[in-house]
mmCIF file of C-alpha atoms in Angstrom:
data_model
loop_
_atom_site.group_PDB
_atom_site.id
_atom_site.type_symbol
_atom_site.label_atom_id
_atom_site.label_comp_id
_atom_site.label_asym_id
_atom_site.label_seq_id
_atom_site.Cartn_x
_atom_site.Cartn_y
_atom_site.Cartn_z
ATOM 1 C CA MET A 26 117.519 118.101 82.395
ATOM 2 C CA LEU A 27 113.947 117.011 83.014
ATOM 3 C CA THR A 28 111.488 119.526 84.397
ATOM 4 C CA LYS A 29 108.142 119.322 86.121
ATOM 5 C CA ASP A 30 105.370 121.904 85.711
ATOM 6 C CA VAL A 31 103.994 122.901 89.136
ATOM 7 C CA SER A 32 101.745 125.727 87.933
ATOM 8 C CA GLN A 33 98.499 123.812 88.510
ATOM 9 C CA GLU A 34 99.545 122.799 92.021
ATOM 10 C CA LEU A 35 100.415 126.418 92.834
ATOM 11 C CA GLU A 36 97.101 127.652 91.439
ATOM 12 C CA ALA A 37 95.177 125.075 93.490
ATOM 13 C CA ILE A 38 97.023 126.135 96.656
ATOM 14 C CA LEU A 39 96.434 129.838 96.032
ATOM 15 C CA THR A 40 92.748 129.256 95.270
ATOM 16 C CA SER A 41 92.409 127.178 98.426
ATOM 17 C CA LEU A 42 94.026 129.907 100.541
ATOM 18 C CA GLN A 43 91.732 132.504 98.978
ATOM 19 C CA GLN A 44 88.653 130.388 99.749
ATOM 20 C CA GLU A 45 89.853 130.031 103.338
ATOM 21 C CA GLY A 46 90.140 133.822 103.539
ATOM 22 C CA LYS A 47 93.898 133.685 104.076
ATOM 23 C CA GLU A 48 96.435 136.016 102.499
ATOM 24 C CA PRO A 49 98.915 133.937 100.449
ATOM 25 C CA THR A 50 102.428 134.191 101.818
ATOM 26 C CA VAL A 51 105.605 132.420 100.786
ATOM 27 C CA ALA A 52 105.569 130.388 104.007
ATOM 28 C CA LEU A 53 101.924 129.293 103.619
ATOM 29 C CA VAL A 54 102.330 128.325 99.975
ATOM 30 C CA LYS A 55 105.654 126.572 100.551
ATOM 31 C CA SER A 56 104.222 124.530 103.427
ATOM 32 C CA ARG A 57 101.467 123.141 101.183
ATOM 33 C CA LEU A 58 103.640 122.260 98.187
ATOM 34 C CA SER A 59 104.463 118.632 97.483
ATOM 35 C CA THR A 60 107.427 119.661 95.291
ATOM 36 C CA PRO A 61 110.165 122.058 96.383
ATOM 37 C CA VAL A 62 109.965 125.356 94.465
ATOM 38 C CA PRO A 63 112.703 128.016 94.613
ATOM 39 C CA MET A 64 111.912 131.118 96.697
ATOM 40 C CA PRO A 65 112.164 133.601 93.771
ATOM 41 C CA ALA A 66 109.615 131.577 91.780
ATOM 42 C CA LEU A 67 107.226 131.554 94.762
ATOM 43 C CA ILE A 68 107.571 135.319 95.226
ATOM 44 C CA THR A 69 106.916 135.976 91.522
ATOM 45 C CA THR A 70 103.924 133.637 91.530
ATOM 46 C CA ILE A 71 102.350 135.227 94.609
ATOM 47 C CA LYS A 72 102.876 138.755 93.188
ATOM 48 C CA SER A 73 101.256 137.692 89.922
ATOM 49 C CA TRP A 74 98.340 136.102 91.798
ATOM 50 C CA LYS A 75 97.754 139.203 93.903
ATOM 51 C CA SER A 76 97.892 141.627 90.961
ATOM 52 C CA ALA A 77 96.223 139.675 88.137
ATOM 53 C CA ASN A 78 94.762 136.595 89.841
ATOM 54 C CA ARG A 79 96.799 134.327 87.561
ATOM 55 C CA VAL A 80 99.684 131.925 88.004
ATOM 56 C CA PRO A 81 102.599 132.050 85.564
ATOM 57 C CA LYS A 82 104.054 128.797 84.261
ATOM 58 C CA VAL A 83 106.481 127.494 86.885
ATOM 59 C CA GLU A 84 108.781 124.575 86.166
ATOM 60 C CA VAL A 85 111.248 122.987 88.544
ATOM 61 C CA ALA A 86 113.886 120.326 88.027
ATOM 62 C CA ALA A 87 112.295 116.895 88.147
ATOM 63 C CA PRO A 88 113.678 114.655 90.865
ATOM 64 C CA VAL A 89 116.058 112.035 89.510
ATOM 65 C CA ALA A 90 115.824 108.579 91.025
ATOM 66 C CA SER A 91 119.024 107.308 92.544
ATOM 67 C CA GLU A 92 120.773 104.380 90.936
ATOM 68 C CA THR A 93 119.751 102.119 93.814
ATOM 69 C CA ASP A 94 116.085 103.130 93.428
ATOM 70 C CA ARG A 95 116.212 102.496 89.688
ATOM 71 C CA ILE A 96 117.761 99.057 90.201
ATOM 72 C CA THR A 97 115.122 98.180 92.801
ATOM 73 C CA GLN A 98 112.340 99.279 90.434
ATOM 74 C CA LEU A 99 113.817 97.256 87.579
ATOM 75 C CA GLU A 100 114.200 94.168 89.775
ATOM 76 C CA GLN A 101 110.555 94.483 90.826
ATOM 77 C CA GLN A 102 109.494 94.884 87.210
ATOM 78 C CA VAL A 103 111.468 91.750 86.197
ATOM 79 C CA ALA A 104 109.876 89.786 89.049
ATOM 80 C CA ASP A 105 106.379 90.923 87.999
ATOM 81 C CA LEU A 106 106.989 90.065 84.363
ATOM 82 C CA THR A 107 108.432 86.662 85.287
ATOM 83 C CA SER A 108 105.350 85.912 87.357
ATOM 84 C CA ARG A 109 103.049 86.920 84.488
ATOM 85 C CA LEU A 110 105.065 84.821 82.030
ATOM 86 C CA GLN A 111 104.821 81.760 84.281
ATOM 87 C CA ALA A 112 101.059 82.229 84.593
ATOM 88 C CA LEU A 113 100.716 82.464 80.808
ATOM 89 C CA GLU A 114 102.874 79.354 80.300
ATOM 90 C CA GLN A 115 100.717 77.409 82.770
ATOM 91 C CA LYS A 116 97.561 78.598 81.022
ATOM 92 C CA LEU A 117 98.916 77.524 77.634
ATOM 93 C CA ALA A 118 100.086 74.160 79.002
ATOM 94 C CA GLY A 119 96.576 73.525 80.355
ATOM 95 C CA GLU A 120 94.984 74.182 76.948
ATOM 96 C CA GLU A 121 97.089 71.551 75.153
#
């Protein structure tokens, strides 16, 4: 299972809240996250921030692209590569 480290994002959010003079709460932090983080991890992180002003390493499961999304990405990549290949072939044909 792939994971994604969200510790830096959490630290940036907590620092931002502190600079705004706001008390970090689960709701405030969760609303600013771009990646869903489980509630127990948020609670632990906020407690750690309040007591020691540090964020523990927090990893969440990385989102897995659906099969349809992967196929679409691959089709786009093939189209891009085909276009580049055609441009190179034309360039080489012009040099001969």
